[in-house]
Coordinates of C-alpha atoms and ligand atoms in Angstrom, one line a residue:
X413 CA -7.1 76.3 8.9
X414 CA -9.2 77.9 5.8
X415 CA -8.4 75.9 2.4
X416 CA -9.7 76.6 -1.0
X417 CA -10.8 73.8 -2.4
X418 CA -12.9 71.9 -4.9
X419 CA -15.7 69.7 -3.2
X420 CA -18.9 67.6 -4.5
X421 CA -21.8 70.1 -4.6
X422 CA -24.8 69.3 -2.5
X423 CA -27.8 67.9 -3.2
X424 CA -31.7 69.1 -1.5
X425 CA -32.9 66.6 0.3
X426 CA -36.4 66.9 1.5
X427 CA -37.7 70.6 2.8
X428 CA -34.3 71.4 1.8
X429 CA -33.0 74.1 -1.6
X430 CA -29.9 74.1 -3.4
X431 CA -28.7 77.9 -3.7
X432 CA -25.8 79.2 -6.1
X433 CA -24.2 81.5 -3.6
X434 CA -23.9 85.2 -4.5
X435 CA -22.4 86.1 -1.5
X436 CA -21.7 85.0 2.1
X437 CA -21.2 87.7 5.0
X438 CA -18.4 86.9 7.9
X439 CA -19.6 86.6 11.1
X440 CA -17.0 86.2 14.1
X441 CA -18.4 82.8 14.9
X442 CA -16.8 81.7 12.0
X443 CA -13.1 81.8 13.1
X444 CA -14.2 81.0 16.2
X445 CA -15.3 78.1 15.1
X446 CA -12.8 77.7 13.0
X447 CA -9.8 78.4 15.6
X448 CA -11.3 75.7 17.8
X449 CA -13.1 78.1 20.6
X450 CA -16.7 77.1 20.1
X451 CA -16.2 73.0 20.2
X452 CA -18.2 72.1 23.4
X453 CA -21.1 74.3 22.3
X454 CA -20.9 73.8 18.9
X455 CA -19.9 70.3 17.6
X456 CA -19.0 70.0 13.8
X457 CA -18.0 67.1 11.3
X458 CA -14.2 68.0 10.4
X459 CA -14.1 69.3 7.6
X460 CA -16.4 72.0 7.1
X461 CA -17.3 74.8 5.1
X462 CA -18.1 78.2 7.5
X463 CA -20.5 80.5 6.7
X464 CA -24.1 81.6 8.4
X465 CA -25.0 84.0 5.7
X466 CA -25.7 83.5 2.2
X467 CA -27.6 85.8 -0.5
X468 CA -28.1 84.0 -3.9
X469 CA -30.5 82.2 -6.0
X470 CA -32.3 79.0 -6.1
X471 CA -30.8 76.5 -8.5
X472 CA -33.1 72.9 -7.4
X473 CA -35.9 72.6 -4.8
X474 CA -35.8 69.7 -3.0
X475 CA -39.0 67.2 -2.4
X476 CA -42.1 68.6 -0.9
X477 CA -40.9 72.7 -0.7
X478 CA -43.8 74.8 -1.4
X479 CA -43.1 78.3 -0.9
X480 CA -39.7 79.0 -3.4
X481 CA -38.9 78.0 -7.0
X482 CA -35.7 77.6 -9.5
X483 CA -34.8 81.4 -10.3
X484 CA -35.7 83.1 -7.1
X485 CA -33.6 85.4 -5.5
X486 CA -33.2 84.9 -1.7
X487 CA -31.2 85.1 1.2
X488 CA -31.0 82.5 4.1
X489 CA -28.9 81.2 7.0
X490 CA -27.8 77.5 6.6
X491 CA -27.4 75.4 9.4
X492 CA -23.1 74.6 8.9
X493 CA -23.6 72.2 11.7
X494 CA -24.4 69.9 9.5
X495 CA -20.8 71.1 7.8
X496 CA -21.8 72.5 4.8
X497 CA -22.3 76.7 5.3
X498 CA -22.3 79.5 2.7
X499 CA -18.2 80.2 1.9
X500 CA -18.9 78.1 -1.2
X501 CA -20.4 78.4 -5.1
X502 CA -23.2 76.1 -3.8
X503 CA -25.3 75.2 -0.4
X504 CA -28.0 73.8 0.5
X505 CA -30.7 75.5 3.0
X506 CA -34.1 74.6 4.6
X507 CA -36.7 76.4 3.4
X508 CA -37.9 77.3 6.8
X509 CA -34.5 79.5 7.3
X510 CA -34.9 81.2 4.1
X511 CA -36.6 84.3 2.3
X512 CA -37.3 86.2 -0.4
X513 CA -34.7 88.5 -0.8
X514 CA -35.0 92.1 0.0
X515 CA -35.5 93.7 -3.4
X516 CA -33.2 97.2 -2.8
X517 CA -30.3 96.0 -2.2
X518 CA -27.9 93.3 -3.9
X519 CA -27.0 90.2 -3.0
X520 CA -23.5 91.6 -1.2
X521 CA -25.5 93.5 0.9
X522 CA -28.5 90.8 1.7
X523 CA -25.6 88.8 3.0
X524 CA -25.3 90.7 6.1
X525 CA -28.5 90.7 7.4
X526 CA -29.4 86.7 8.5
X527 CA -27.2 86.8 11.5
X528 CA -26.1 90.8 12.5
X529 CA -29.7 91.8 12.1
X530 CA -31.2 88.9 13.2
X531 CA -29.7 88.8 16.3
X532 CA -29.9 92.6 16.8
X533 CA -33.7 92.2 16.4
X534 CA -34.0 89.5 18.5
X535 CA -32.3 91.3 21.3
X536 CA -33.7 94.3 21.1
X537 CA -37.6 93.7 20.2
X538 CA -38.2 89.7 21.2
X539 CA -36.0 89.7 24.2
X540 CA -36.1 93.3 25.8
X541 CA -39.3 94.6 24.2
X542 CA -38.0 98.1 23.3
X543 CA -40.5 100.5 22.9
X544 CA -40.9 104.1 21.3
X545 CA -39.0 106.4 23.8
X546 CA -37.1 104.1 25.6
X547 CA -33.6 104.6 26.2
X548 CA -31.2 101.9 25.0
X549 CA -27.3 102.1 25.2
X550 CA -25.8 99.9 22.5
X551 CA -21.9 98.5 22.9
X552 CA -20.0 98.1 19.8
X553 CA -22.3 100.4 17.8
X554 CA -19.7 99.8 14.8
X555 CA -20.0 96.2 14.4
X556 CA -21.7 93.9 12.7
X557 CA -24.3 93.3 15.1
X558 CA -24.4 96.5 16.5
X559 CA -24.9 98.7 13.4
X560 CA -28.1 97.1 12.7
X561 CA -28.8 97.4 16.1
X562 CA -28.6 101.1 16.4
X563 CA -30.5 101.3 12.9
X564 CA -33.2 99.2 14.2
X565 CA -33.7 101.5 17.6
X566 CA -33.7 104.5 15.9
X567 CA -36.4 102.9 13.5
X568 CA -38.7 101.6 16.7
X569 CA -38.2 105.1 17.9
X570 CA -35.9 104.9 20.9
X571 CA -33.2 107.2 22.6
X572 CA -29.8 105.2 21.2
X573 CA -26.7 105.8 23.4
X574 CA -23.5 103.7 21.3
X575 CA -20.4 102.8 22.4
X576 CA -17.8 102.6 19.9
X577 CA -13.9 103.4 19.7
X578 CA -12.5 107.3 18.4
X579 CA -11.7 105.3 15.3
X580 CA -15.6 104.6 14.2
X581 CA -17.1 108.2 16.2
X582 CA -18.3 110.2 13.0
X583 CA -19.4 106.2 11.5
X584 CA -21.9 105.6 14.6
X585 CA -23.2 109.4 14.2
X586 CA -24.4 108.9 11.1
X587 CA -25.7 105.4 11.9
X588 CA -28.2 107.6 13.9
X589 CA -26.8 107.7 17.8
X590 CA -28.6 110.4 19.7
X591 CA -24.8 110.2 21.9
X592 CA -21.9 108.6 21.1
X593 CA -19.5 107.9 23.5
X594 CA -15.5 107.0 23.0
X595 CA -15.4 104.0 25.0
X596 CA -11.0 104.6 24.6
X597 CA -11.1 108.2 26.4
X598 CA -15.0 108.3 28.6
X599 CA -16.1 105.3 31.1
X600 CA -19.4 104.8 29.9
X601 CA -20.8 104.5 33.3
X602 CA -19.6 107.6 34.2
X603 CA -22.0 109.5 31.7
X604 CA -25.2 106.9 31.4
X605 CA -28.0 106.7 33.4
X606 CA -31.4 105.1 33.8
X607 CA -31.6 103.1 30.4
X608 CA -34.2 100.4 29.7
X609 CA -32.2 98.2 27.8
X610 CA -28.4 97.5 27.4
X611 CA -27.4 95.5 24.4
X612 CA -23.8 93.6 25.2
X613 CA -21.7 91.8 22.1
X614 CA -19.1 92.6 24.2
X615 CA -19.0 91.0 27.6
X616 CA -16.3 90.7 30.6
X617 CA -15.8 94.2 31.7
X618 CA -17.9 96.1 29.2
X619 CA -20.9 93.3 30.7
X620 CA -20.0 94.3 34.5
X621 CA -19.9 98.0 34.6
X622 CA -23.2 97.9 32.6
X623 CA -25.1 96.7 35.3
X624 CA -25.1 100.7 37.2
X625 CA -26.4 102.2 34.1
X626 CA -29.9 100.5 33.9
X627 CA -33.0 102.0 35.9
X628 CA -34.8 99.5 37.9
X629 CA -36.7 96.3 35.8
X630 CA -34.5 97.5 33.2
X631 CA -33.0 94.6 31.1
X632 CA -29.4 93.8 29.7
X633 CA -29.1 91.2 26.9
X634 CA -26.0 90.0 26.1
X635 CA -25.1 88.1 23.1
X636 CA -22.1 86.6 24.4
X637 CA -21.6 85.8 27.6
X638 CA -24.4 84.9 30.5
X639 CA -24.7 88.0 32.7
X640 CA -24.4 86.8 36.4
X641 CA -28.1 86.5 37.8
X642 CA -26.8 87.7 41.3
X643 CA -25.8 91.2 39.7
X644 CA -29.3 91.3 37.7
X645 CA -30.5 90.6 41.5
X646 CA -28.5 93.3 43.2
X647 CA -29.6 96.0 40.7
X648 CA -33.2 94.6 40.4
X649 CA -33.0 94.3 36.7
X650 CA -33.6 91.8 34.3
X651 CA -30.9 89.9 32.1
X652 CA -30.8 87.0 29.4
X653 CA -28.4 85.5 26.9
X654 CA -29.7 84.9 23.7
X655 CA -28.0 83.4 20.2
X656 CA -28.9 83.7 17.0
X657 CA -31.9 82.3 15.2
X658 CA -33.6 83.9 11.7
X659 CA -36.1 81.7 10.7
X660 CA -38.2 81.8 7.5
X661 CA -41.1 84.5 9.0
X662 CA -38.0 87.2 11.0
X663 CA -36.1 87.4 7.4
X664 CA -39.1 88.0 5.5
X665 CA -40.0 90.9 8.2
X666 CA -36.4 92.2 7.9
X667 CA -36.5 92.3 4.3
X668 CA -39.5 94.5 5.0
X669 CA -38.1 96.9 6.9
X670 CA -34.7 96.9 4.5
X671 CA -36.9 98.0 1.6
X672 CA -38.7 100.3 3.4
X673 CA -35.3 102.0 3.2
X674 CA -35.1 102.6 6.8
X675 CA -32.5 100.5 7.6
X676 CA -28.9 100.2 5.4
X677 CA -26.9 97.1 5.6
X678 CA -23.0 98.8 5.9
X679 CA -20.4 96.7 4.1
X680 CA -17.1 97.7 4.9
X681 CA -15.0 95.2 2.9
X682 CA -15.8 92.7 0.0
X683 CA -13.4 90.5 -0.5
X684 CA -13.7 87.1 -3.3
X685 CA -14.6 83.8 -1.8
X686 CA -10.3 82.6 -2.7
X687 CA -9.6 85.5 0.3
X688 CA -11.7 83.8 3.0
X689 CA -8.4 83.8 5.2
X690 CA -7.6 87.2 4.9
X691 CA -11.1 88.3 6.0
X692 CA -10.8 86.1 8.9
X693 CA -7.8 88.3 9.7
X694 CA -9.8 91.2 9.5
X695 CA -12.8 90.3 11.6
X696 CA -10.2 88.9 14.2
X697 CA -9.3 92.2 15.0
X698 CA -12.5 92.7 16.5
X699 CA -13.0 96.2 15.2
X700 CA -15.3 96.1 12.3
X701 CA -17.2 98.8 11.0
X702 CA -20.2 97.3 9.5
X703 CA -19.5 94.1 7.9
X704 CA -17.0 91.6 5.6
X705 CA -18.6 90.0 2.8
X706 CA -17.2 87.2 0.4
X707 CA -18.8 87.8 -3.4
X708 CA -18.8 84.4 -4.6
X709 CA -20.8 84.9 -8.3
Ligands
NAP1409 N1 -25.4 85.2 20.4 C1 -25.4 85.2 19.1 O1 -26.2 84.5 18.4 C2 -24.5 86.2 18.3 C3 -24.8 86.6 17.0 C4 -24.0 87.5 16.4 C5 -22.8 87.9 17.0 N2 -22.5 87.4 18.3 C6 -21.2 87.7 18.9 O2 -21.3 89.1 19.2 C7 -20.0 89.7 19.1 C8 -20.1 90.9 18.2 O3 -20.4 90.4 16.9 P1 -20.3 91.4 15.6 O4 -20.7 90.6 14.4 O5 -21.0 92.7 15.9 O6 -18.7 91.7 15.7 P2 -17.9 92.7 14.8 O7 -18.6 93.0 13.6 O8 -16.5 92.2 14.8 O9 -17.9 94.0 15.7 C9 -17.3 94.1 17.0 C10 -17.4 95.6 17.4 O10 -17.0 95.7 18.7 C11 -16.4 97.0 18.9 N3 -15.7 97.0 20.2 C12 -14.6 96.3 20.5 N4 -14.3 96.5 21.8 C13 -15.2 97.3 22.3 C14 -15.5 97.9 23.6 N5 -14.6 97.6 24.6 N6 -16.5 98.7 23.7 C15 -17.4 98.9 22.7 N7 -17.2 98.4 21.5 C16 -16.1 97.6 21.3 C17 -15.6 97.2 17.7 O11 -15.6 98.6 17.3 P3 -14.4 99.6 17.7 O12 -13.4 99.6 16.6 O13 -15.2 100.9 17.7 O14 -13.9 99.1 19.0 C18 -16.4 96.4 16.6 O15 -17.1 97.3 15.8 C19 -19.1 88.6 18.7 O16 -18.4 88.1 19.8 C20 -20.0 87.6 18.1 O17 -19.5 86.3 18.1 C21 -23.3 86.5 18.9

């Protein structure tokens, strides 16, 4: 269960910077984590504070960090396995998983980018190696996750295919989809063909008919569920799992590309840091458009 609470703040130990939190985006591995789901993959002291993302500025460099100072404005994703993450007024962050801040957009939006678009270019250019021209069909083009992903595509110059529900349509056109299909009324499978690159946040069933729409040595990453080697096999494609990791160099890249002003963080809902349950609630729903974020300061 969520409780707000007053607790010590942190100190930066070495390597390590104290940041007064701006804002923290949610992510759904939060109430997973929360709820219990993630325990034998993710281990965490009880209790702990959620919260991948953070936007804010630095307030005390720990001993022997070179690359930030007190004032800057940054953005970062803390590692809450140690049980201290960014739904708080203070937290503390390596300075190898933080970065300048991009400089167009404000800290509410900077919170979404460490783990959606992150992830979304890890998938996409590290894992599958999209290319200009390539077709890529992208579930859950709506989500957190997935409307990076379909910016990001559009940016590397690819042919984007989204899934998405009637609800968020007319939202993934103007993300940029070159098709949009209604996942609720057309069996994707039915219509795509030949793609290089699947992108799954979805898995189970979405993950299984996905297989039939790749052309051979295509490639279908998922980013939540391992896709079964014998079907990669049977298709003669390729498949991985991968999770999220933005180090110090992939956020300073983003924040490139951000303020190039080809790619928009979408924030759907801002909620203050004392409504942490409700957007748990929210995101639980599973049918975000764009992202939650908590404004702390
Ligand atoms: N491996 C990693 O490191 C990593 C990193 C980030 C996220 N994830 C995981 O990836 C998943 C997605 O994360 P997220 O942040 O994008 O979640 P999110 O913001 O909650 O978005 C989920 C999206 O999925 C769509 N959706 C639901 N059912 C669908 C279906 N059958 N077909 C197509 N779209 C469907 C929803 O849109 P509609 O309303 O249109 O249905 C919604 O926009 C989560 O399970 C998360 O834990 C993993």
């Amino acid at each position: 269960m969520l409780r707000f609470e007053d607790v010590p703040r942190p100190t930066p130990g070495a390597g390590e910077l104290l940041l007064r939190v701006h804002a923290a985006s949610v992510n759904p591995i939060d109430w997973k984590v929360r709820a219990g789901h993630m325990k034998d993959y993710i281990p965490l002291p009880l209790p702990f504070i959620p919260g991948w993302d953070v936007s804010g500025v630095v307030e005390e460099v720990g001993p022997g960090v070179t690359n930030f100072n007190k004032g800057e404005e940054v953005y970062a994703r803390p590692d809450v396995t140690h049980g201290y993450g960014g739904y708080a007024e203070y937290v503390v962050v390596k300075e190898t998983e933080t970065a300048l801040k991009p400089k167009s957009i404000d800290h509410v939006h900077a919170a979404t980018i460490p783990v959606a678009a992150a992830t979304a270019w890890r998938a996409l250019f590290n894992t599958a190696g999209l290319q200009k021209g390539q077709k890529v069909l992208i579930h859950g083009a709506a989500g957190g996750v997935g409307s990076f992903a379909v910016q990001l595509a559009k940016w590397k110059g690819a042919y984007v295919i989204g899934t998405a529900s009637g609800r968020n349509q007319a939202f993934v056109q103007k993300l940029g989809v070159d098709e949009a299909i209604d996942y609720e009324k057309t069996r994707f499978e039915g219509v795509v063909h030949e793609v290089d690159v699947v992108l799954d946040p979805i898995g189970g069933d979405t993950q299984n008919r996905s297989w039939t729409v790749l052309k051979k040595g295509g490639i279908l990453v998922s980013i939540v569920a391992p896709p079964s080697e014998e079907q990669a096999a049977k298709y003669g494609v390729r498949s991985a799992l991968i999770s999220a990791e933005a180090g110090s160099s992939l956020l300073t890249e983003l924040a490139k590309v951000i303020d190039s002003g080809n790619i928009k963080p979408i924030v759907e809902t801002v909620l203050p840091l004392s409504e942490a349950r409700r957007s748990h609630k929210l995101n639980e729903k599973g049918h975000a458009r764009g992202k939650i974020v908590l404004k702390v300061a």
